mmCIF file of C-alpha atoms and ligand atoms in Angstrom:
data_model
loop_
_atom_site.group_PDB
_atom_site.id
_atom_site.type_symbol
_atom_site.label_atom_id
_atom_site.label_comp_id
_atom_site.label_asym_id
_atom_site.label_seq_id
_atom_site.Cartn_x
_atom_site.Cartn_y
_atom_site.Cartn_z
ATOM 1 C CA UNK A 901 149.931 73.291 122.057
ATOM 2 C CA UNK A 902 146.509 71.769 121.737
ATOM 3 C CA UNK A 903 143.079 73.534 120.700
ATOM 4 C CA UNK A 904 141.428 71.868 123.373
ATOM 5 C CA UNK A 905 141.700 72.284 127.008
ATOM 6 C CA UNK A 906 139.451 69.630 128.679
ATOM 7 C CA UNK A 907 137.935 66.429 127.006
ATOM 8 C CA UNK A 908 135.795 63.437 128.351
ATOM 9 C CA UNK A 909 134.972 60.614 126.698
ATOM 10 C CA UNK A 910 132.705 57.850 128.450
ATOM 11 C CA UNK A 911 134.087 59.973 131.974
ATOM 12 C CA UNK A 912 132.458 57.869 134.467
ATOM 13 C CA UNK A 913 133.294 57.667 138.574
ATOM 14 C CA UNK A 914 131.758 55.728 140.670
ATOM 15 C CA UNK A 915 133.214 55.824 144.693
ATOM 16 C CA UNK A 916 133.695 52.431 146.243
ATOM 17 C CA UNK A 917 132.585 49.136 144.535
ATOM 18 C CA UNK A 918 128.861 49.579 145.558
ATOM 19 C CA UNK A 919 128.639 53.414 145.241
ATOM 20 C CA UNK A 920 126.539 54.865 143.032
ATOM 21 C CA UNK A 921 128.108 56.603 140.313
ATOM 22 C CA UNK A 922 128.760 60.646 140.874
ATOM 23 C CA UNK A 923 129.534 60.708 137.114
ATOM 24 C CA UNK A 924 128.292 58.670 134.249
ATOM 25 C CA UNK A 925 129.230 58.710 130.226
ATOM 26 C CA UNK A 926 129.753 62.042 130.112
ATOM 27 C CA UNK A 927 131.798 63.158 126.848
ATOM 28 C CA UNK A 928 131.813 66.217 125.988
ATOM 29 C CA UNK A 929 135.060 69.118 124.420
ATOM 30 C CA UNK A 930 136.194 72.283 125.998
ATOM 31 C CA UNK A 931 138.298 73.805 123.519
ATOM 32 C CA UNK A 932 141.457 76.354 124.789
ATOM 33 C CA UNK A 933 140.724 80.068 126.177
ATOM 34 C CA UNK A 934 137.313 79.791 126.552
ATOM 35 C CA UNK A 935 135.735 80.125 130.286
ATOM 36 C CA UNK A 936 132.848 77.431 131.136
ATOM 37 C CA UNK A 937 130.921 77.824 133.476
ATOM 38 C CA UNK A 938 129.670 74.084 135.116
ATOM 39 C CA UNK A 939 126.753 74.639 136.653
ATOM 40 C CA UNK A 940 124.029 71.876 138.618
ATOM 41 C CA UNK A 941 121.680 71.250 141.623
ATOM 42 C CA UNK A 942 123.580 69.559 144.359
ATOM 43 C CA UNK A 943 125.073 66.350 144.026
ATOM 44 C CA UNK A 944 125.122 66.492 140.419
ATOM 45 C CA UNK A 945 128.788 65.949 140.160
ATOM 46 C CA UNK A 946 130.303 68.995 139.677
ATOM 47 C CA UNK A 947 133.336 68.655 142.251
ATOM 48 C CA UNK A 948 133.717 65.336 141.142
ATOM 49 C CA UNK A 949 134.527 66.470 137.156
ATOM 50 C CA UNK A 950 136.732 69.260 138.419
ATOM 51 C CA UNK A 951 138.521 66.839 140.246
ATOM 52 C CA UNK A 952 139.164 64.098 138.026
ATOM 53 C CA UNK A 953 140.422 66.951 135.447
ATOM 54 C CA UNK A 954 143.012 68.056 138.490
ATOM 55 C CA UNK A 955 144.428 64.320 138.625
ATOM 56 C CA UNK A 956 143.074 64.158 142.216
ATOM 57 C CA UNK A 957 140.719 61.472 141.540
ATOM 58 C CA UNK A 958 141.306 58.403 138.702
ATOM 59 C CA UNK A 959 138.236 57.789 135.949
ATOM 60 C CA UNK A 960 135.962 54.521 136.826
ATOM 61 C CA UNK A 961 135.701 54.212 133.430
ATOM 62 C CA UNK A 962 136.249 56.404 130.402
ATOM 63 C CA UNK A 963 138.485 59.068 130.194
ATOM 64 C CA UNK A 964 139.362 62.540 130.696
ATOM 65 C CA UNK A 965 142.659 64.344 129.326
ATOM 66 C CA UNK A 966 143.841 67.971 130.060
ATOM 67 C CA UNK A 967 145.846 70.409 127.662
ATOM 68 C CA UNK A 968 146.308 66.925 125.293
ATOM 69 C CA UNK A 969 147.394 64.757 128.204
ATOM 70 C CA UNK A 970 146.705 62.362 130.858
ATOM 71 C CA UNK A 971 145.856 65.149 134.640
ATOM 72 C CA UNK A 972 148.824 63.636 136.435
ATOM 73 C CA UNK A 973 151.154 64.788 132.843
ATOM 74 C CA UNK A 974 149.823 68.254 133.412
ATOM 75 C CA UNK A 975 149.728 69.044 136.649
ATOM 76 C CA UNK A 976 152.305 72.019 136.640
ATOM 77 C CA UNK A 977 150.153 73.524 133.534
ATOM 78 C CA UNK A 978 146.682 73.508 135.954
ATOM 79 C CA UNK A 979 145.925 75.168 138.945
ATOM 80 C CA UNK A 980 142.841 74.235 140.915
ATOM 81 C CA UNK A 981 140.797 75.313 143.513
ATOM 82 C CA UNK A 982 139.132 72.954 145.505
ATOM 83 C CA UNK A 983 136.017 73.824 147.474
ATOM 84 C CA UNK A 984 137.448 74.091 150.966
ATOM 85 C CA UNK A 985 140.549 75.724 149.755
ATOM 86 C CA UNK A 986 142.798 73.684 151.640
ATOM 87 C CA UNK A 987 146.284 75.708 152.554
ATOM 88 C CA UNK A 988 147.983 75.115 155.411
ATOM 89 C CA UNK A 989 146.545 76.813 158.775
ATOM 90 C CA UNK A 990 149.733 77.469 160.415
ATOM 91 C CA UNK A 991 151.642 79.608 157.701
ATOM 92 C CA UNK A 992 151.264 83.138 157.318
ATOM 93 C CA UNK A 993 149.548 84.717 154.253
ATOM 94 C CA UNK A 994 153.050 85.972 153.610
ATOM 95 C CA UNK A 995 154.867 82.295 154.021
ATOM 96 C CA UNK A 996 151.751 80.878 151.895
ATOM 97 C CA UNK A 997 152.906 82.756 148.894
ATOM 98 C CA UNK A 998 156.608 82.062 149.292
ATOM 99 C CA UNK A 999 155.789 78.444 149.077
ATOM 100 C CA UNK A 1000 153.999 78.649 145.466
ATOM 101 C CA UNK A 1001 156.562 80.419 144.751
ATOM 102 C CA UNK A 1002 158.832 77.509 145.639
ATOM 103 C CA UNK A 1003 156.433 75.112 144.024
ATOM 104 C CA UNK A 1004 156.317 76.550 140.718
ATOM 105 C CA UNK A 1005 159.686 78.544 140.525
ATOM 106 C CA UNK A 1006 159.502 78.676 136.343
ATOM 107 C CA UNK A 1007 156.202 79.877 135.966
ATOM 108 C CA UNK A 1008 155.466 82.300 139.584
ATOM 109 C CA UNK A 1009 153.860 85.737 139.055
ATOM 110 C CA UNK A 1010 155.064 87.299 142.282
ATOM 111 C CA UNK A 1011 153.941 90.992 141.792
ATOM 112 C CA UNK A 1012 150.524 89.248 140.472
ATOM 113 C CA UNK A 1013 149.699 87.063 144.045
ATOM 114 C CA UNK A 1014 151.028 90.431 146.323
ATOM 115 C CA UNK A 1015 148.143 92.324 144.584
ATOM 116 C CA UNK A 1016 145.948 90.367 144.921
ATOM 117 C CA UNK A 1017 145.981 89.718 148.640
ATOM 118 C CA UNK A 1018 146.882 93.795 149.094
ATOM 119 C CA UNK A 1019 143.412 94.389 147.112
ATOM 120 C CA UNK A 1020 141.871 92.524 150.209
ATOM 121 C CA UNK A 1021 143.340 94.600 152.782
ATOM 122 C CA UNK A 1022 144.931 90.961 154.115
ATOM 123 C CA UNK A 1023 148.074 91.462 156.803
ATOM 124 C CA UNK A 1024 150.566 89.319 154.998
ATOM 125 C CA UNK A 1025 151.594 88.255 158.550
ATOM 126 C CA UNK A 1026 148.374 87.225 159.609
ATOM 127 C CA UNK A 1027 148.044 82.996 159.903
ATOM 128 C CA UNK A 1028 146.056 81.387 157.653
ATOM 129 C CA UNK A 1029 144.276 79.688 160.387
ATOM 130 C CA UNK A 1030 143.032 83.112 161.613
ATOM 131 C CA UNK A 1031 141.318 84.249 158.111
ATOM 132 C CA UNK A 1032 137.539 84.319 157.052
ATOM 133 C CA UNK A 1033 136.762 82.158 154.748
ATOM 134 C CA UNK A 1034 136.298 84.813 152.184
ATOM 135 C CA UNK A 1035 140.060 85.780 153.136
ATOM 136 C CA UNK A 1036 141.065 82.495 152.320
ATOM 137 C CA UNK A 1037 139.838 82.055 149.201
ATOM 138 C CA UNK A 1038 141.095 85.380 148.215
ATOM 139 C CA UNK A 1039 144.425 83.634 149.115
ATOM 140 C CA UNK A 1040 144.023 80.527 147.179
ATOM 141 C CA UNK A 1041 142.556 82.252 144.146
ATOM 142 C CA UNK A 1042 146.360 84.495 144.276
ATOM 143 C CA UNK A 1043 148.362 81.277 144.693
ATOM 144 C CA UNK A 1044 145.933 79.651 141.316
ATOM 145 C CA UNK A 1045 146.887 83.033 139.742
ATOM 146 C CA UNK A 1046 150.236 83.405 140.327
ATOM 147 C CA UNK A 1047 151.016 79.686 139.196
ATOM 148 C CA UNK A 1048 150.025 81.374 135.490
ATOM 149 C CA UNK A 1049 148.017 78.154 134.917
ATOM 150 C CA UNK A 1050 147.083 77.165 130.719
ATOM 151 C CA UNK A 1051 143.894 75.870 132.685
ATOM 152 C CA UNK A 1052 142.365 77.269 135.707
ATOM 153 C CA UNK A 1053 139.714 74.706 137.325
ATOM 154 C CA UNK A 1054 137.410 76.245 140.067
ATOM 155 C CA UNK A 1055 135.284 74.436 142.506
ATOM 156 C CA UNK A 1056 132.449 77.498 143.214
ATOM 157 C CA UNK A 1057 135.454 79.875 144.038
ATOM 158 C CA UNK A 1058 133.521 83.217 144.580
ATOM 159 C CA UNK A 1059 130.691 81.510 147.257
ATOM 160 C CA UNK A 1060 131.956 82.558 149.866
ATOM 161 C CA UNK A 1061 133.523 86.219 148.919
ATOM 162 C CA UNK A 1062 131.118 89.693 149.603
ATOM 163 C CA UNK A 1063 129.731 91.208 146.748
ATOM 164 C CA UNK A 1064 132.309 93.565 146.193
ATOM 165 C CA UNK A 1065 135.181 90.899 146.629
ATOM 166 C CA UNK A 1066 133.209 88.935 144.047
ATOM 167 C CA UNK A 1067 133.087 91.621 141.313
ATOM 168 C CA UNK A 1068 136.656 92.205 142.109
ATOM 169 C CA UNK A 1069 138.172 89.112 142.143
ATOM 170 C CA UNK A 1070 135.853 88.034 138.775
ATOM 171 C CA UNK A 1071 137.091 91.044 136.897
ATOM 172 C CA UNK A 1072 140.728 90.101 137.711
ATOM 173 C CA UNK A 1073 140.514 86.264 136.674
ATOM 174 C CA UNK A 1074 138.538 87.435 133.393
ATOM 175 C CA UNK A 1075 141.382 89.953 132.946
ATOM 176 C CA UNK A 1076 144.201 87.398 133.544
ATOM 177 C CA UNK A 1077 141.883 84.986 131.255
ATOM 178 C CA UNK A 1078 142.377 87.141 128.431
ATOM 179 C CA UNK A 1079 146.311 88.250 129.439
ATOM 180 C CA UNK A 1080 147.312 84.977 128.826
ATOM 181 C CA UNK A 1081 144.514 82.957 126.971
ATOM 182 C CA UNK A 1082 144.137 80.761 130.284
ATOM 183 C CA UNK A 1083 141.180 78.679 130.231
ATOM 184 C CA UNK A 1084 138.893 79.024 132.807
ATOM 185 C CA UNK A 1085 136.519 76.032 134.197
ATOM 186 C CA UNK A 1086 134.560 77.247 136.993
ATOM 187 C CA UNK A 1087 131.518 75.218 139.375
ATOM 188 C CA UNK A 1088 129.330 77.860 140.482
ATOM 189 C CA UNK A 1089 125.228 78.025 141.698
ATOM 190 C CA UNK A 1090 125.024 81.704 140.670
ATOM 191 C CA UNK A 1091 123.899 81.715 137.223
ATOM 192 C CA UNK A 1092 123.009 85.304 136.844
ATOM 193 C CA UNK A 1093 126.844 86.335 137.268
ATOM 194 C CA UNK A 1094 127.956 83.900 134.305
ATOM 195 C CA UNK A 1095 126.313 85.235 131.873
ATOM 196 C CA UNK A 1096 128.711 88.097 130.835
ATOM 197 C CA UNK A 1097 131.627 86.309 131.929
ATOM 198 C CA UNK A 1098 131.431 82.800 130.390
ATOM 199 C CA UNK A 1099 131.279 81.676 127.098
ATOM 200 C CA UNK A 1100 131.005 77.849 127.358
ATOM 201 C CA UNK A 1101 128.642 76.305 129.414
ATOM 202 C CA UNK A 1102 128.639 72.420 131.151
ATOM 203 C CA UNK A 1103 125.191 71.550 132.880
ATOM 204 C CA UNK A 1104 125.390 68.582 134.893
ATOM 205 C CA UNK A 1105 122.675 66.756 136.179
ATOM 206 C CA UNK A 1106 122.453 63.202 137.712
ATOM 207 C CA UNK A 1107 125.633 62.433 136.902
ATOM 208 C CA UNK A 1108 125.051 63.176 133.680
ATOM 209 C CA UNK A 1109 126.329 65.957 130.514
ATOM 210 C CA UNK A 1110 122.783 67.656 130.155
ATOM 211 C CA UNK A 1111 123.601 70.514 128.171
ATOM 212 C CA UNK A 1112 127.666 71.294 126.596
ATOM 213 C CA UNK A 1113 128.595 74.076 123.972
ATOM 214 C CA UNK A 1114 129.408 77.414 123.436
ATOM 215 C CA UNK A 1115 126.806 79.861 125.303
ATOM 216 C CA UNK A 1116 126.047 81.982 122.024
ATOM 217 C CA UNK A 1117 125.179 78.340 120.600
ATOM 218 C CA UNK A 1118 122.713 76.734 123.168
ATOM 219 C CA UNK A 1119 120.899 80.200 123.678
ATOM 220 C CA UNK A 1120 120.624 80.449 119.231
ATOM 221 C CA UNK A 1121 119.314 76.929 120.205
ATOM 222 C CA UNK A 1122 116.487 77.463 122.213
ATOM 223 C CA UNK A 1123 113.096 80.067 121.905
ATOM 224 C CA UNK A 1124 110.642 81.194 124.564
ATOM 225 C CA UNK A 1125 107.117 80.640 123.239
ATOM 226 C CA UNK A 1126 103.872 82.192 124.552
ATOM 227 C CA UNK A 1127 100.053 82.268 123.087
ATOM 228 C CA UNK A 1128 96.708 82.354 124.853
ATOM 229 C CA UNK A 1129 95.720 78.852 126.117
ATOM 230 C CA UNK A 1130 92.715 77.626 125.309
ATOM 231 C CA UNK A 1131 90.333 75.886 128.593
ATOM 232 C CA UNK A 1132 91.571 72.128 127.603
ATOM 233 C CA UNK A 1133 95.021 73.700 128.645
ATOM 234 C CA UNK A 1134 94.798 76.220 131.027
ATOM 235 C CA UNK A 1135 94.393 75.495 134.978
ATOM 236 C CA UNK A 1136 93.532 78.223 137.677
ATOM 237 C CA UNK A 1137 97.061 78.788 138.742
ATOM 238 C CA UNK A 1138 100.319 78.999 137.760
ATOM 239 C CA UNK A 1139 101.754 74.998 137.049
ATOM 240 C CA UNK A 1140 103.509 73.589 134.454
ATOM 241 C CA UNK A 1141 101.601 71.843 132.200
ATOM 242 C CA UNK A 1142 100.848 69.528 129.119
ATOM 243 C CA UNK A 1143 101.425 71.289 126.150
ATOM 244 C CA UNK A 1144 98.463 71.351 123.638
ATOM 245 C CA UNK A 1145 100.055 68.596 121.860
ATOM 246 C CA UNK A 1146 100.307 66.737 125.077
ATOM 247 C CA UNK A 1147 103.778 65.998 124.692
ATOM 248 C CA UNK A 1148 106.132 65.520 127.898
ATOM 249 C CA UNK A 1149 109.186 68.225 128.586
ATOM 250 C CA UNK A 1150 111.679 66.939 126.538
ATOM 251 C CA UNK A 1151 110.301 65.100 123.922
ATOM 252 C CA UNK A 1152 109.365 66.336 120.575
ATOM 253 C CA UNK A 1153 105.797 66.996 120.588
ATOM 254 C CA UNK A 1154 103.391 65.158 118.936
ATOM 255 C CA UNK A 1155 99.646 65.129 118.373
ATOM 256 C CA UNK A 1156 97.474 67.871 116.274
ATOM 257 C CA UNK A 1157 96.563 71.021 117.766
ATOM 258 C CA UNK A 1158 92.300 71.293 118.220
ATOM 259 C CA UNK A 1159 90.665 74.546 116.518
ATOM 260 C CA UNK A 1160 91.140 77.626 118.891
ATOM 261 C CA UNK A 1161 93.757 75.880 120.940
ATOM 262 C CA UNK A 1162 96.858 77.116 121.459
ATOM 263 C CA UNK A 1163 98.964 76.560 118.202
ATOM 264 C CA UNK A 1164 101.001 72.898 118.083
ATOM 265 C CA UNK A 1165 104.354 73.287 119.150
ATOM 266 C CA UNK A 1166 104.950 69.589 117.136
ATOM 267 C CA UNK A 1167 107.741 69.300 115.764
ATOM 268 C CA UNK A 1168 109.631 70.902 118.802
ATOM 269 C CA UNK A 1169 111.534 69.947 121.764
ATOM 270 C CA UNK A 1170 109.823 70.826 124.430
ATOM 271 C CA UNK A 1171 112.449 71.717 127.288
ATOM 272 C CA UNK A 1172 109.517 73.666 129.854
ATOM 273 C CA UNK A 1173 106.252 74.978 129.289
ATOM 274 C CA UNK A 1174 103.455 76.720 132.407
ATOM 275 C CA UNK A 1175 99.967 77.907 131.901
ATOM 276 C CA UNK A 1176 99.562 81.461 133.871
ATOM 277 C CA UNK A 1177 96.266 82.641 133.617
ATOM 278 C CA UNK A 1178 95.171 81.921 129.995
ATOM 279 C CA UNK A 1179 99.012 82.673 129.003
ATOM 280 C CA UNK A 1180 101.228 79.786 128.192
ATOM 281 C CA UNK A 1181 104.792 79.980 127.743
ATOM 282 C CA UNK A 1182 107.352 77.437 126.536
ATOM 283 C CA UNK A 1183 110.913 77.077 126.292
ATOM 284 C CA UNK A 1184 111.476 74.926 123.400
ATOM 285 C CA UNK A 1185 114.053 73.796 120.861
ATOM 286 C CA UNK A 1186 113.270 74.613 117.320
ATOM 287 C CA UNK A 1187 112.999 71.138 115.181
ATOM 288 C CA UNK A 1188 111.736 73.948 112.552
ATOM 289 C CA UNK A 1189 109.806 77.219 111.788
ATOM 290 C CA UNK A 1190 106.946 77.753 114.739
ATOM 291 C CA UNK A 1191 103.842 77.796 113.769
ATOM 292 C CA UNK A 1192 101.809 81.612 113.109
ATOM 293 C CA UNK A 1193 100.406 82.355 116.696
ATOM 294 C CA UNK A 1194 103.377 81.720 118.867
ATOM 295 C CA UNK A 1195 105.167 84.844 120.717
ATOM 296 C CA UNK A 1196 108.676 84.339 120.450
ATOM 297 C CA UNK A 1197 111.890 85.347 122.639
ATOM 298 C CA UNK A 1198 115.179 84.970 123.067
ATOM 299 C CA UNK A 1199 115.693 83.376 126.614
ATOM 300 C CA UNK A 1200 118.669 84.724 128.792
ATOM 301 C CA UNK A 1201 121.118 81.908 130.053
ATOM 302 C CA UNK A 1202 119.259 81.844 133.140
ATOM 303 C CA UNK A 1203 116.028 81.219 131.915
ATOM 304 C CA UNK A 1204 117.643 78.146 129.821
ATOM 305 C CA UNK A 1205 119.580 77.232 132.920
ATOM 306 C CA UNK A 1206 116.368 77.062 135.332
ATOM 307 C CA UNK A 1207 114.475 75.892 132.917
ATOM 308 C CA UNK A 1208 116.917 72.119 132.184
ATOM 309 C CA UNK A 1209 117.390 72.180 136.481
ATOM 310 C CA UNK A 1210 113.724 72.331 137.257
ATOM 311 C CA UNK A 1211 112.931 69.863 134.029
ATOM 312 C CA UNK A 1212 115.252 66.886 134.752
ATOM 313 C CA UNK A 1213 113.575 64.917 132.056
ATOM 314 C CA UNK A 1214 114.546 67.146 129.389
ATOM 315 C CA UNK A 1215 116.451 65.689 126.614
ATOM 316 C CA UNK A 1216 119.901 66.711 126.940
ATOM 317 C CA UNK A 1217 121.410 69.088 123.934
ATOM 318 C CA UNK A 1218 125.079 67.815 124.130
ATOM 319 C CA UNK A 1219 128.018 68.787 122.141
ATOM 320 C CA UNK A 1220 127.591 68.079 117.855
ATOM 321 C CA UNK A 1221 124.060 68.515 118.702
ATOM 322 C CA UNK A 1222 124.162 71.978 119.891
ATOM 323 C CA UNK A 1223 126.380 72.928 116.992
ATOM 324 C CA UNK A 1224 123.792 71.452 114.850
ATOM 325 C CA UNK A 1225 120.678 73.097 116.629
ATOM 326 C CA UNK A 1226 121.941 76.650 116.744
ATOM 327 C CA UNK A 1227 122.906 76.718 112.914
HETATM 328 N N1 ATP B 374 134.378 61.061 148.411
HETATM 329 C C1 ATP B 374 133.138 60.654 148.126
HETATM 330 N N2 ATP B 374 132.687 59.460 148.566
HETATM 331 C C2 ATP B 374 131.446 59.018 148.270
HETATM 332 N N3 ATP B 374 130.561 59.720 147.522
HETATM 333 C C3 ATP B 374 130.941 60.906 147.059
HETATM 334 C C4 ATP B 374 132.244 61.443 147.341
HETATM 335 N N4 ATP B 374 132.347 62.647 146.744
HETATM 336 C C5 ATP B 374 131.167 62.862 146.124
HETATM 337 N N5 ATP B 374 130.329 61.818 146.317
HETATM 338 C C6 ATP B 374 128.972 61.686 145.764
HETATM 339 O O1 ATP B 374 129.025 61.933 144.380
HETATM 340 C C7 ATP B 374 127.899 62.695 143.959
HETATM 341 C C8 ATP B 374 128.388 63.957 143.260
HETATM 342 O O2 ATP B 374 129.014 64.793 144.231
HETATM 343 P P1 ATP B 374 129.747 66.148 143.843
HETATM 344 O O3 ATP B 374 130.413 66.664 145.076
HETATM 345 O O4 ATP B 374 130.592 65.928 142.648
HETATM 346 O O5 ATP B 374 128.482 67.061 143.456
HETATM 347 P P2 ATP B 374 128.422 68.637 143.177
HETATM 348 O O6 ATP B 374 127.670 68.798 141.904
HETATM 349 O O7 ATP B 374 129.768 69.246 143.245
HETATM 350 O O8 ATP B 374 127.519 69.131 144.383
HETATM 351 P P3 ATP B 374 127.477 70.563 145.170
HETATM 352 O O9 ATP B 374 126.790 71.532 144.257
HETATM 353 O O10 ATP B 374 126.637 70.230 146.368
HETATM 354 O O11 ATP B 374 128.877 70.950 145.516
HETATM 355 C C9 ATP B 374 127.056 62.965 145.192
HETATM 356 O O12 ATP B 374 126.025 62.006 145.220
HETATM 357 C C10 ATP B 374 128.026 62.734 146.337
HETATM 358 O O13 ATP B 374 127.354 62.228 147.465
#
């Protein structure tokens, strides 16, 4: 038994010789029973971690090991869920089930995978081939469950269920979660329904680890600043702008604040800031105390998530570092 479910070190992969790389130096350390959510724009190369921590595709460089082994080692211990949920069109719901249950005779949870397609209202005769999308997934999520995985990877499993299904289906994997202490990693775009049911977060961007560590951490981490701009800083409308310092998203800030400016948000790290109205507001990471004159907040993990996807340039807060930060 290891205390950590998913580690990459250097985890680069690159398809063909003169792709460009979907993943680059990414390291980062999922410890065991947590659920992380990995979140990113498009392309960022979310599918492509999930899948090199299933064993379905090989590291360009670097490395990745699962529950304290190599993917291919711990393939009976994982279940994942690709995108497209691929089962076979031509079995029945019913004969679907029966083969997991061939596939993994030690570890199947038959009772577990029957309620979960009967909470669907699905026809366990009905073909695969003839199911909504939705219906499907419902069926591949019961086939991850019933394998009673150590570590659960899915590929933005609840996109395509209805809002009810989605509550549903979420309350039963966090309930099976904390049945068994599986660990959860799970793509999704829908940041607002991670919040109370992840703990760990992965933001990928470019191919690249922008922001790893425990939830609670990263959001101790970070602070939402406002104060009245002064004219140097304050446009018309609503755009993100140079702080008073002048210093770029991302960077620590640098140069003096002028009398009746807003105060100097040097030495911070400057993730977003905007000017609406005379109002400016910031996300930044503390490098210390602020200075008198800032409003302060505590952002919600959306806020910190929108604010690293629409600031690409912002220096990424990866693992040591955002134990570090938040202490
Ligand atoms: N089989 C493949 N062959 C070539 N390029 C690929 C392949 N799979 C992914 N890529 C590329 O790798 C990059 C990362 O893709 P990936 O599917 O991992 O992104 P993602 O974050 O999951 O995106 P999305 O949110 O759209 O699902 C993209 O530029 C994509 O075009």
């Amino acid at each position: 038994m290891t205390d950590t479910a998913l580690a990459a070190t250097a985890l680069g992969k690159r398809f063909g010789r003169r792709g460009g790389w979907a993943l680059r130096d990414c390291t980062f350390r999922l410890p065991a029973g947590r659920v992380c959510a990995v979140v990113g724009p498009n392309g960022a190369g979310k599918s492509t971690l999930l899948a090199l921590a299933a064993g379905l595709l090989a590291p360009t460089e670097g490395r990745v090991t699962v529950l304290g082994t190599d993917p291919a080692s711990a393939r009976t211990r994982i279940a994942y869920v690709a995108q497209d949920k691929p089962l076979y069109p031509q079995l029945s719901v019913a004969e679907t089930l029966l083969v997991g249950a061939d596939l993994n005779p030690e570890r199947w949870d038959a009772e577990a995978a029957e309620r979960i397609v009967a909470a669907g209202d699905l026809d366990p005769g009905k073909k695969i081939r003839s199911l909504s999308g939705g219906q499907r997934t419902r069926v591949a999520l019961a086939l991850a469950l019933a394998k009673r995985p150590e570590l659960l990877l899915l590929d933005e499993p609840l996109a395509d269920l209805d809002p009810l299904a989605r509550h549903e289906l979420m309350g039963t994997l966090m309930a099976r979660a904390a049945q068994y202490g599986t660990t959860i990693v799970m793509s999704s775009h829908v940041v607002a329904e991670l919040e109370d049911s992840c703990d760990h977060l992965l933001l990928v961007g470019a191919g690249r680890v922008r922001l790893a560590g425990e939830i609670d951490d990263l959001l101790a981490a970070h602070t939402r600043v406002s104060a009245l701009a002064d004219a140097r800083t304050a446009p018309a409308d609503a755009s993100p702008v140079s702080l008073p310092s002048g210093s770029a998203p991302g960077t620590p800030s640098g140069s003096p604040s002028s009398p009746g400016a807003a105060p100097d948000l040097a030495p911070h790290t400057v993730v977003e800031s905007r000017v609406t109205g005379r109002q400016l507001t910031a996300l930044v990471r503390p490098g210390g105390p602020l200075a008198d004159g800032w409003r302060t907040s505590a952002p919600s993990l959306e806020d910190l998530v929108l604010a690293y996807l629409r600031n690409p340039q912002a220096a990424p807060l990866v693992p040591a570092e955002a134990e570090e930060a938040a202490a």
